[in-house]
Structure formats: C-alpha cells, structure tokens
C-alpha cells in the first residue's frame, strides 16, 4: 500500500537533485557515486545526502543525518539513485537505517548489481515499506536516464568483474601517432595534453605497455601545466615482459604485470577496487585491447596535421570487411586550441545482459 506518496513531479525533481548530489562524491576509489533525497508527504525536499567514498556513510545514511526537521510521524519518502544496500559491509545496511528512521516510501533508479549488497528493495517490501524502482512510477525519462548514467560505469564494472576501460589515442588527421623516424613528442598541442592529464586524475589506474615506457620514459602522473600534481593520482601500472631500466621514472614506482593477458589485468584491477582504467598506450596495447573487445570508451585526440606515413595510432584489427567494423557512438566533441577531442563509447557488445 502506498503511504501518501508525493506527486510524480516531486519524485522527478527529487531524483534529479539526488543525481546532482551523487556527483559531488568521488568517481574513483571503488564505490559508486550515490545521491539521496528525503521528501515530506507533499514532496518537499527535507534533506539531501551523498556518498563520499569507500568507508564513509552511504548516501541514505548521510541524508538521514542531514534530516533536522521534526516531522513527527509523517510518512516520509526516500529517493535514491541506487537501490539501498541490504548488507553490512564497511557500513551497516541502509535498508535498516531507512526503516528505523520511519521512512515509508523508498524509490530508487538503478538495481544494485553487487550480489553482496543486492536485494534491498525486496527486503524493504517484506518489511511493509512501499519500495519501488523509479521506472515503475512514470518518473520523467530524461531524469531517469541521467540518474542511471551516474552509476553506469560502476554498474558495468561490477557486472563484468573488470575495470571500465578507456583507451587513449593521440594522432594526426591521417591516423599516425609517430613519424617514420619514431618522433612523436608532441603530436597534439598543450591544451590536448592538459585535458589528457585531467582525464588521468579521474581514473583509478593508468596502464602503459613496456614499449611506450621504454620509448617515452613517462611518469604516468596527473599534472597541471605548471607541474603540480592533481590531488587524485591514478596508480601507474606497466604491462608486458620487457625489463624497465633502473634509471627510468617508473622503475620501482610502478608495478609491472608480466603478461599479455589484458583481460586478467583489468579483472585484477577490479578486484582491488579500481573501477576506471585508462590505457595510455602505445599502439600495440591499444590495438590488442580493441581486438579483444576490452575498450569501453575511446578518447581520440586529433591534431590538424598530416604525416602521410609513419606509425599508426591503431594497428591492424584483423577486420577485412566493412560490416565487421568496430563501431562507437560519439559522446563528446571538444575543440582544444585547434586540436579536436572525440569522446566515444563502444556500441553494443558490452558485458551487460540483454
Ligand atoms: C556506496 N554508497 O551510498 C550506497 C552503496 O563497503 P560498503 O559498506 O561501503 O558497501 C558498498 C556497497 O554498498 C556498494 O558496492 C553498493 O553495492 C552498495 N551501495 N554503496 O558505496 C552508497 N548506497
Ligand atoms: Zn547502503
């Protein structure tokens, strides 16, 4: 039985607010970004909360802490971007916290794919709470889509058991990442490089092949133009068998996965709580990742120059006919001081069921 549910428009507004609040939490660190709004029976937002990362209060608990108004026995509603958890992990179950706080309606946008925490909705129903997923309630579709987008990468990482993988390619208009003599610093301009560093600060782990490490001696840190480091640094990881000389930046600083099994490496990243992996290069690693269907997101930095020959940014994918092309959908186009950035996501073929 519905306990005086707020009107649909108020639920839509609350879900939009919860999605916005969720994004205040950290993207990296293994836990999802989650936001929560507590509503009065009339649909007024009484409190907001969001999750501040692994080990800290969940969004629901944070919102309940922020609920200062004495609402007596009024039947309150919680609107959450993710299904409330039903487990004791680093924090106690949110289902119980919501019930104890006297919440009567619980609405969420996305089912929790984590088998350890899932089932919160069912449990709430068994306890007599009116627990419903937002799509059953006619909440505005575009607001629902934004709410799903908040945790979509985390959801896919949990379902696939591997990190969401971004591949980066910096190349000329004709697809070269280095000239015939191997010179490659710098194909793209300063603004492109600054943007790429910002992306580095938004991932958990940054992976480079031994070829690139030996050729470029990179630091794989996220830096501002003046050399200062972003507060959030990705973990550097080298993949491949070749030895890295002791006088290289990453020698002794980065772990080396002495394998070519990228899938296993991405699975072990997920196991240690890393949700976003950035494949920094080079072409061999990126090409192998594309061939293996492991690239979820592709970042292409296009410099307005031609080389006509040289080393391709992406190598032979073993595709011989157009119908077998690897297709992406365009998410973002950005002009960066004459360079063009394309942010793309893989079409279909994800490990999501259905
Ligand atoms: C979060 N924040 O706001 C919600 C989450 O180890 P724990 O106790 O922090 O539990 C993490 C799991 O709890 C997470 O994988 C997800 O399934 C669920 N919900 N997690 O980090 C939140 N509501
Ligand atoms: Zn929880």
mmCIF file of C-alpha atoms and ligand atoms in Angstrom, residues 58 60 85 94, ligand 2:
data_model
loop_
_atom_site.group_PDB
_atom_site.id
_atom_site.type_symbol
_atom_site.label_atom_id
_atom_site.label_comp_id
_atom_site.label_asym_id
_atom_site.label_seq_id
_atom_site.Cartn_x
_atom_site.Cartn_y
_atom_site.Cartn_z
ATOM 1 C CA UNK A 58 26.198 5.673 2.283
ATOM 2 C CA UNK A 60 20.904 7.208 2.520
ATOM 3 C CA UNK A 85 22.022 -1.887 0.243
ATOM 4 C CA UNK A 94 20.780 1.209 4.551
HETATM 5 ZN ZN1 LIG B 2 23.940 1.376 1.819
#
